[in-house]
């Protein structure tokens, strides 16, 4: 199964992608994670993306399409992929269609996770991640079981994104509403769009996603 998770920053895409990975053996392709790795390793792409990301704006389509095109053709995507953070513009969605056609692959569903703006700000403000295994947490909504220790891998090192603040969130939400939301009708017209209520707790959202993927 090949799916896209769409939702504003903090909607729960990464959280849900991890559940789906574990349950169905699909692979999560997070363009945000790929970009953050490129920034950290000071790759040319990272150097170009760094300040754009810090401002909460979108990285140019051509760069993103090139990144996904190389990634999606790799053998580990054969069992299915979950796109998290891509496509984010209509031109990216069109480019994705073209590259899937070339590879003889198809999309099975596009799942929209809907969350109110106020809740999004609260979610990104409390978000942190295990620096070793990437497990995601939240100060209030998904605290560590044991203080200072990752539930999944036992590491004691965590990181917070520097764009996860109320100020940058304003431009990220604007980018979502102006540039990403227009891809919803694009997929609706293809009969692929499924929406779930992302305001519910994490397990309920997972159940709702499994439900829409079953049909
Ligand atoms: P979130 O999970 O909070 O929605 P991401 O980790 O997906 O955020 O993305 C972080 C930043 O990386 C974005 O604000 C944007 O600058 C950049 N980015 C990620 N994916 C894309 C994309 N497909 N197109 C353009 N920019 C992107
Ligand atoms: P995205 O990938 O869409 O930006 P994340 O999956 O990283 O979003 O979730 C953002 C933050 O909100 C994380 O700290 C996560 O633990 C928390 N979170 C995710 N889903 C829920 C939910 N249904 N209810 C409350 N908090 C959630
Ligand atoms: Zn960990």
Short mmCIF file of N, CA and C in Angstrom, two decimals, residues 13-146:
data_model
loop_
_atom_site.label_atom_id
_atom_site.label_comp_id
_atom_site.label_asym_id
_atom_site.label_seq_id
_atom_site.Cartn_x
_atom_site.Cartn_y
_atom_site.Cartn_z
N UNK A 13 1.21 13.57 11.75
CA UNK A 13 1.63 12.75 10.61
C UNK A 13 2.75 11.78 11.00
N UNK A 14 3.79 12.31 11.62
CA UNK A 14 4.93 11.48 12.00
C UNK A 14 4.54 10.41 13.00
N UNK A 15 3.72 10.81 13.98
CA UNK A 15 3.26 9.87 15.00
C UNK A 15 2.50 8.71 14.36
N UNK A 16 1.60 9.03 13.47
CA UNK A 16 0.78 7.98 12.84
C UNK A 16 1.60 7.16 11.85
N UNK A 17 2.56 7.81 11.16
CA UNK A 17 3.39 7.08 10.21
C UNK A 17 4.18 5.98 10.92
N UNK A 18 4.64 6.27 12.13
CA UNK A 18 5.41 5.26 12.87
C UNK A 18 4.56 4.06 13.23
N UNK A 19 3.31 4.31 13.62
CA UNK A 19 2.39 3.18 13.91
C UNK A 19 2.20 2.32 12.66
N UNK A 20 1.97 2.99 11.53
CA UNK A 20 1.71 2.26 10.29
C UNK A 20 2.94 1.47 9.84
N UNK A 21 4.10 2.05 10.06
CA UNK A 21 5.35 1.35 9.72
C UNK A 21 5.45 0.04 10.48
N UNK A 22 5.21 0.15 11.79
CA UNK A 22 5.33 -1.04 12.63
C UNK A 22 4.30 -2.09 12.28
N UNK A 23 3.08 -1.63 12.01
CA UNK A 23 2.00 -2.59 11.77
C UNK A 23 2.02 -3.20 10.38
N UNK A 24 2.33 -2.41 9.36
CA UNK A 24 2.20 -2.92 7.99
C UNK A 24 3.52 -3.08 7.25
N UNK A 25 4.63 -2.73 7.89
CA UNK A 25 5.92 -2.88 7.23
C UNK A 25 6.15 -1.90 6.09
N UNK A 26 5.31 -0.86 6.05
CA UNK A 26 5.53 0.17 5.03
C UNK A 26 6.66 1.07 5.54
N UNK A 27 7.22 1.87 4.64
CA UNK A 27 8.31 2.73 5.09
C UNK A 27 7.88 4.20 5.07
N UNK A 28 8.26 4.92 6.14
CA UNK A 28 7.91 6.34 6.24
C UNK A 28 8.94 7.18 5.49
N UNK A 29 8.48 8.00 4.59
CA UNK A 29 9.37 8.93 3.89
C UNK A 29 9.02 10.33 4.34
N UNK A 30 9.77 10.86 5.29
CA UNK A 30 9.50 12.19 5.81
C UNK A 30 10.46 13.19 5.19
N UNK A 31 9.93 14.08 4.37
CA UNK A 31 10.81 15.06 3.72
C UNK A 31 11.41 16.02 4.76
N UNK A 32 10.65 16.30 5.83
CA UNK A 32 11.18 17.16 6.90
C UNK A 32 12.41 16.51 7.53
N UNK A 33 12.33 15.21 7.84
CA UNK A 33 13.47 14.49 8.42
C UNK A 33 14.65 14.47 7.45
N UNK A 34 14.35 14.26 6.16
CA UNK A 34 15.44 14.22 5.17
C UNK A 34 16.15 15.57 5.10
N UNK A 35 15.35 16.64 5.12
CA UNK A 35 15.94 17.98 5.07
C UNK A 35 16.76 18.27 6.32
N UNK A 36 16.21 17.88 7.49
CA UNK A 36 16.95 18.15 8.74
C UNK A 36 18.28 17.38 8.75
N UNK A 37 18.29 16.17 8.18
CA UNK A 37 19.54 15.40 8.08
C UNK A 37 20.51 16.11 7.15
N UNK A 38 19.99 16.65 6.03
CA UNK A 38 20.85 17.35 5.07
C UNK A 38 21.44 18.63 5.67
N UNK A 39 20.66 19.29 6.53
CA UNK A 39 21.15 20.50 7.21
C UNK A 39 22.27 20.11 8.18
N UNK A 40 22.00 19.07 8.97
CA UNK A 40 22.96 18.61 9.98
C UNK A 40 24.28 18.21 9.34
N UNK A 41 24.21 17.51 8.20
CA UNK A 41 25.42 17.02 7.53
C UNK A 41 26.04 18.06 6.59
N UNK A 42 25.45 19.26 6.60
CA UNK A 42 25.94 20.36 5.77
C UNK A 42 26.06 19.98 4.29
N UNK A 43 25.07 19.20 3.81
CA UNK A 43 25.02 18.87 2.38
C UNK A 43 24.55 20.11 1.62
N UNK A 44 24.82 20.17 0.29
CA UNK A 44 24.38 21.34 -0.49
C UNK A 44 22.88 21.62 -0.33
N UNK A 45 22.06 20.56 -0.34
CA UNK A 45 20.62 20.74 -0.16
C UNK A 45 20.32 21.38 1.20
N UNK A 46 21.04 20.93 2.21
CA UNK A 46 20.84 21.45 3.56
C UNK A 46 21.20 22.92 3.65
N UNK A 47 22.29 23.29 2.98
CA UNK A 47 22.72 24.69 3.02
C UNK A 47 21.67 25.58 2.38
N UNK A 48 21.04 25.04 1.32
CA UNK A 48 20.01 25.82 0.63
C UNK A 48 18.71 25.89 1.46
N UNK A 49 18.41 24.81 2.15
CA UNK A 49 17.11 24.71 2.85
C UNK A 49 17.10 25.36 4.24
N UNK A 50 18.27 25.45 4.86
CA UNK A 50 18.33 25.83 6.28
C UNK A 50 17.54 27.09 6.64
N UNK A 51 17.84 28.20 5.94
CA UNK A 51 17.20 29.46 6.34
C UNK A 51 15.72 29.47 5.96
N UNK A 52 15.38 28.77 4.88
CA UNK A 52 13.96 28.69 4.47
C UNK A 52 13.16 27.97 5.55
N UNK A 53 13.72 26.88 6.05
CA UNK A 53 13.03 26.10 7.10
C UNK A 53 12.90 26.92 8.37
N UNK A 54 13.96 27.66 8.70
CA UNK A 54 13.94 28.46 9.93
C UNK A 54 12.86 29.54 9.87
N UNK A 55 12.55 29.98 8.65
CA UNK A 55 11.50 31.00 8.50
C UNK A 55 10.11 30.39 8.40
N UNK A 56 10.04 29.07 8.30
CA UNK A 56 8.73 28.41 8.19
C UNK A 56 8.15 28.47 6.80
N UNK A 57 9.03 28.69 5.81
CA UNK A 57 8.55 28.73 4.42
C UNK A 57 8.84 27.40 3.73
N UNK A 58 8.34 27.25 2.51
CA UNK A 58 8.55 25.99 1.80
C UNK A 58 9.81 26.03 0.93
N UNK A 59 10.53 24.92 0.94
CA UNK A 59 11.71 24.73 0.11
C UNK A 59 11.22 24.59 -1.35
N UNK A 60 11.97 25.14 -2.33
CA UNK A 60 11.50 25.10 -3.72
C UNK A 60 11.13 23.69 -4.22
N UNK A 61 10.06 23.65 -5.02
CA UNK A 61 9.54 22.38 -5.54
C UNK A 61 10.61 21.52 -6.22
N UNK A 62 11.44 22.15 -7.05
CA UNK A 62 12.41 21.37 -7.83
C UNK A 62 13.34 20.56 -6.91
N UNK A 63 13.75 21.17 -5.80
CA UNK A 63 14.63 20.47 -4.86
C UNK A 63 13.91 19.30 -4.21
N UNK A 64 12.64 19.55 -3.81
CA UNK A 64 11.88 18.51 -3.11
C UNK A 64 11.55 17.35 -4.03
N UNK A 65 11.21 17.66 -5.27
CA UNK A 65 10.85 16.62 -6.23
C UNK A 65 12.08 15.74 -6.51
N UNK A 66 13.24 16.37 -6.66
CA UNK A 66 14.47 15.62 -6.89
C UNK A 66 14.77 14.68 -5.73
N UNK A 67 14.57 15.19 -4.52
CA UNK A 67 14.85 14.41 -3.30
C UNK A 67 13.97 13.16 -3.23
N UNK A 68 12.67 13.35 -3.45
CA UNK A 68 11.72 12.23 -3.36
C UNK A 68 11.89 11.24 -4.52
N UNK A 69 12.23 11.78 -5.66
CA UNK A 69 12.37 10.92 -6.85
C UNK A 69 13.47 9.87 -6.65
N UNK A 70 14.58 10.28 -6.08
CA UNK A 70 15.67 9.33 -5.82
C UNK A 70 15.26 8.35 -4.73
N UNK A 71 14.56 8.87 -3.72
CA UNK A 71 14.23 8.05 -2.55
C UNK A 71 13.19 6.97 -2.86
N UNK A 72 12.18 7.36 -3.62
CA UNK A 72 11.02 6.49 -3.85
C UNK A 72 11.34 5.31 -4.78
N UNK A 73 12.43 5.45 -5.53
CA UNK A 73 12.82 4.39 -6.46
C UNK A 73 13.65 3.31 -5.75
N UNK A 74 14.01 3.54 -4.48
CA UNK A 74 14.86 2.56 -3.78
C UNK A 74 14.07 1.30 -3.42
N UNK A 75 14.76 0.14 -3.36
CA UNK A 75 14.08 -1.14 -3.15
C UNK A 75 13.27 -1.21 -1.85
N UNK A 76 13.68 -0.46 -0.80
CA UNK A 76 12.94 -0.56 0.47
C UNK A 76 11.54 0.06 0.40
N UNK A 77 11.20 0.68 -0.72
CA UNK A 77 9.85 1.23 -0.88
C UNK A 77 8.90 0.22 -1.52
N UNK A 78 9.44 -0.96 -1.88
CA UNK A 78 8.63 -1.93 -2.61
C UNK A 78 7.44 -2.44 -1.79
N UNK A 79 7.61 -2.54 -0.46
CA UNK A 79 6.52 -3.05 0.38
C UNK A 79 5.47 -1.99 0.66
N UNK A 80 5.69 -0.78 0.17
CA UNK A 80 4.74 0.29 0.41
C UNK A 80 5.41 1.44 1.13
N UNK A 81 4.92 2.65 0.84
CA UNK A 81 5.51 3.82 1.51
C UNK A 81 4.42 4.72 2.06
N UNK A 82 4.83 5.49 3.07
CA UNK A 82 3.95 6.50 3.66
C UNK A 82 4.64 7.83 3.44
N UNK A 83 4.10 8.66 2.60
CA UNK A 83 4.70 9.98 2.39
C UNK A 83 4.22 10.91 3.51
N UNK A 84 5.18 11.49 4.22
CA UNK A 84 4.88 12.38 5.35
C UNK A 84 5.57 13.71 5.06
N UNK A 85 4.77 14.71 4.68
CA UNK A 85 5.37 16.03 4.39
C UNK A 85 5.58 16.29 2.91
N UNK A 86 5.21 15.36 2.07
CA UNK A 86 5.30 15.50 0.61
C UNK A 86 4.11 14.79 -0.01
N UNK A 87 3.45 15.33 -1.01
CA UNK A 87 3.63 16.64 -1.61
C UNK A 87 3.03 17.75 -0.74
N UNK A 88 3.54 18.95 -0.90
CA UNK A 88 3.09 20.10 -0.13
C UNK A 88 2.59 21.22 -1.02
N UNK A 89 2.67 21.01 -2.35
CA UNK A 89 2.14 22.00 -3.30
C UNK A 89 1.52 21.21 -4.45
N UNK A 90 0.67 21.86 -5.23
CA UNK A 90 0.07 21.18 -6.38
C UNK A 90 1.15 20.74 -7.38
N UNK A 91 2.14 21.59 -7.72
CA UNK A 91 3.20 21.10 -8.62
C UNK A 91 3.93 19.86 -8.08
N UNK A 92 4.13 19.77 -6.76
CA UNK A 92 4.75 18.57 -6.19
C UNK A 92 3.84 17.35 -6.39
N UNK A 93 2.52 17.55 -6.23
CA UNK A 93 1.57 16.44 -6.40
C UNK A 93 1.59 15.96 -7.85
N UNK A 94 1.66 16.91 -8.79
CA UNK A 94 1.70 16.54 -10.21
C UNK A 94 3.00 15.80 -10.54
N UNK A 95 4.10 16.28 -9.96
CA UNK A 95 5.39 15.62 -10.21
C UNK A 95 5.38 14.21 -9.62
N UNK A 96 4.72 14.06 -8.46
CA UNK A 96 4.63 12.72 -7.84
C UNK A 96 3.88 11.77 -8.76
N UNK A 97 2.77 12.22 -9.31
CA UNK A 97 2.00 11.37 -10.24
C UNK A 97 2.88 10.90 -11.39
N UNK A 98 3.64 11.84 -11.94
CA UNK A 98 4.49 11.49 -13.09
C UNK A 98 5.56 10.48 -12.69
N UNK A 99 6.18 10.68 -11.51
CA UNK A 99 7.26 9.74 -11.15
C UNK A 99 6.72 8.36 -10.78
N UNK A 100 5.51 8.31 -10.19
CA UNK A 100 4.92 7.01 -9.85
C UNK A 100 4.58 6.25 -11.14
N UNK A 101 4.06 6.98 -12.11
CA UNK A 101 3.71 6.37 -13.39
C UNK A 101 4.96 5.75 -14.03
N UNK A 102 6.03 6.50 -14.00
CA UNK A 102 7.30 6.04 -14.56
C UNK A 102 7.79 4.76 -13.87
N UNK A 103 7.54 4.67 -12.56
CA UNK A 103 8.01 3.53 -11.78
C UNK A 103 7.00 2.38 -11.77
N UNK A 104 5.84 2.59 -12.39
CA UNK A 104 4.79 1.56 -12.38
C UNK A 104 4.16 1.38 -11.01
N UNK A 105 4.15 2.45 -10.21
CA UNK A 105 3.53 2.39 -8.87
C UNK A 105 2.27 3.24 -8.87
N UNK A 106 1.41 3.01 -7.84
CA UNK A 106 0.25 3.89 -7.73
C UNK A 106 -0.05 4.21 -6.27
N UNK A 107 -0.82 5.28 -6.10
CA UNK A 107 -1.24 5.69 -4.76
C UNK A 107 -2.52 4.96 -4.41
N UNK A 108 -2.61 4.49 -3.15
CA UNK A 108 -3.85 3.82 -2.73
C UNK A 108 -4.77 4.77 -1.97
N UNK A 109 -4.21 5.70 -1.23
CA UNK A 109 -5.05 6.63 -0.47
C UNK A 109 -4.25 7.85 -0.04
N UNK A 110 -4.97 8.95 0.15
CA UNK A 110 -4.40 10.18 0.69
C UNK A 110 -5.21 10.48 1.95
N UNK A 111 -4.55 10.41 3.10
CA UNK A 111 -5.27 10.57 4.36
C UNK A 111 -4.99 11.95 4.95
N UNK A 112 -6.06 12.72 5.11
CA UNK A 112 -5.95 14.06 5.69
C UNK A 112 -6.22 13.97 7.19
N UNK A 113 -5.30 14.47 8.00
CA UNK A 113 -5.48 14.49 9.46
C UNK A 113 -5.85 15.92 9.85
N UNK A 114 -7.10 16.10 10.31
CA UNK A 114 -7.60 17.45 10.59
C UNK A 114 -7.46 17.83 12.06
N UNK A 115 -6.80 18.96 12.31
CA UNK A 115 -6.60 19.45 13.68
C UNK A 115 -6.76 20.97 13.70
N UNK A 116 -7.41 21.49 14.75
CA UNK A 116 -7.59 22.95 14.88
C UNK A 116 -6.26 23.67 15.09
N UNK A 117 -6.18 24.92 14.62
CA UNK A 117 -4.95 25.70 14.72
C UNK A 117 -4.42 25.82 16.16
N UNK A 118 -5.32 26.08 17.12
CA UNK A 118 -4.86 26.27 18.50
C UNK A 118 -4.19 25.00 19.02
N UNK A 119 -4.76 23.86 18.68
CA UNK A 119 -4.19 22.58 19.13
C UNK A 119 -2.84 22.33 18.44
N UNK A 120 -2.70 22.78 17.20
CA UNK A 120 -1.44 22.58 16.47
C UNK A 120 -0.30 23.30 17.16
N UNK A 121 -0.57 24.53 17.58
CA UNK A 121 0.47 25.33 18.25
C UNK A 121 0.88 24.63 19.56
N UNK A 122 -0.12 24.14 20.29
CA UNK A 122 0.15 23.44 21.55
C UNK A 122 0.98 22.17 21.29
N UNK A 123 0.65 21.50 20.20
CA UNK A 123 1.37 20.25 19.90
C UNK A 123 2.82 20.49 19.52
N UNK A 124 3.07 21.46 18.64
CA UNK A 124 4.48 21.65 18.25
C UNK A 124 5.29 22.25 19.40
N UNK A 125 4.63 23.07 20.24
CA UNK A 125 5.36 23.70 21.35
C UNK A 125 5.89 22.67 22.34
N UNK A 126 5.20 21.54 22.49
CA UNK A 126 5.64 20.54 23.47
C UNK A 126 6.32 19.33 22.84
N UNK A 127 6.61 19.45 21.53
CA UNK A 127 7.16 18.27 20.83
C UNK A 127 8.65 18.08 21.08
N UNK A 128 9.09 16.85 21.32
CA UNK A 128 10.52 16.53 21.32
C UNK A 128 10.71 15.10 20.82
N UNK A 129 11.95 14.82 20.41
CA UNK A 129 12.23 13.57 19.72
C UNK A 129 13.47 12.92 20.29
N UNK A 130 13.50 11.60 20.33
CA UNK A 130 14.71 10.89 20.75
C UNK A 130 15.77 11.11 19.67
N UNK A 131 16.94 11.58 20.08
CA UNK A 131 17.99 11.88 19.11
C UNK A 131 18.58 10.61 18.51
N UNK A 132 18.39 9.47 19.19
CA UNK A 132 18.99 8.23 18.70
C UNK A 132 18.03 7.47 17.78
N UNK A 133 16.79 7.21 18.23
CA UNK A 133 15.90 6.36 17.42
C UNK A 133 14.79 7.15 16.74
N UNK A 134 14.66 8.42 17.04
CA UNK A 134 13.65 9.24 16.37
C UNK A 134 12.24 9.14 16.94
N UNK A 135 12.05 8.37 18.01
CA UNK A 135 10.72 8.26 18.61
C UNK A 135 10.22 9.65 19.01
N UNK A 136 8.93 9.91 18.77
CA UNK A 136 8.38 11.23 19.05
C UNK A 136 7.65 11.28 20.38
N UNK A 137 7.78 12.41 21.06
CA UNK A 137 7.14 12.59 22.37
C UNK A 137 6.51 13.96 22.47
N UNK A 138 5.74 14.17 23.55
CA UNK A 138 5.16 15.48 23.84
C UNK A 138 5.17 15.69 25.35
N UNK A 139 5.53 16.91 25.78
CA UNK A 139 5.63 17.19 27.21
C UNK A 139 4.37 16.78 27.97
N UNK A 140 3.19 17.07 27.36
CA UNK A 140 1.93 16.78 28.03
C UNK A 140 1.23 15.56 27.48
N UNK A 141 1.19 15.44 26.14
CA UNK A 141 0.35 14.42 25.52
C UNK A 141 1.03 13.06 25.36
N UNK A 142 2.36 13.06 25.34
CA UNK A 142 3.06 11.77 25.28
C UNK A 142 4.38 11.88 26.02
N UNK A 143 4.29 11.97 27.37
CA UNK A 143 5.52 12.13 28.15
C UNK A 143 6.32 10.82 28.19
N UNK A 144 7.58 10.92 28.55
CA UNK A 144 8.42 9.74 28.72
C UNK A 144 7.87 8.94 29.90
N UNK A 145 7.92 7.60 29.78
CA UNK A 145 7.45 6.77 30.91
C UNK A 145 8.38 6.96 32.11
N UNK A 146 9.69 7.00 31.80
CA UNK A 146 10.66 7.25 32.87
C UNK A 146 11.42 8.52 32.51
#
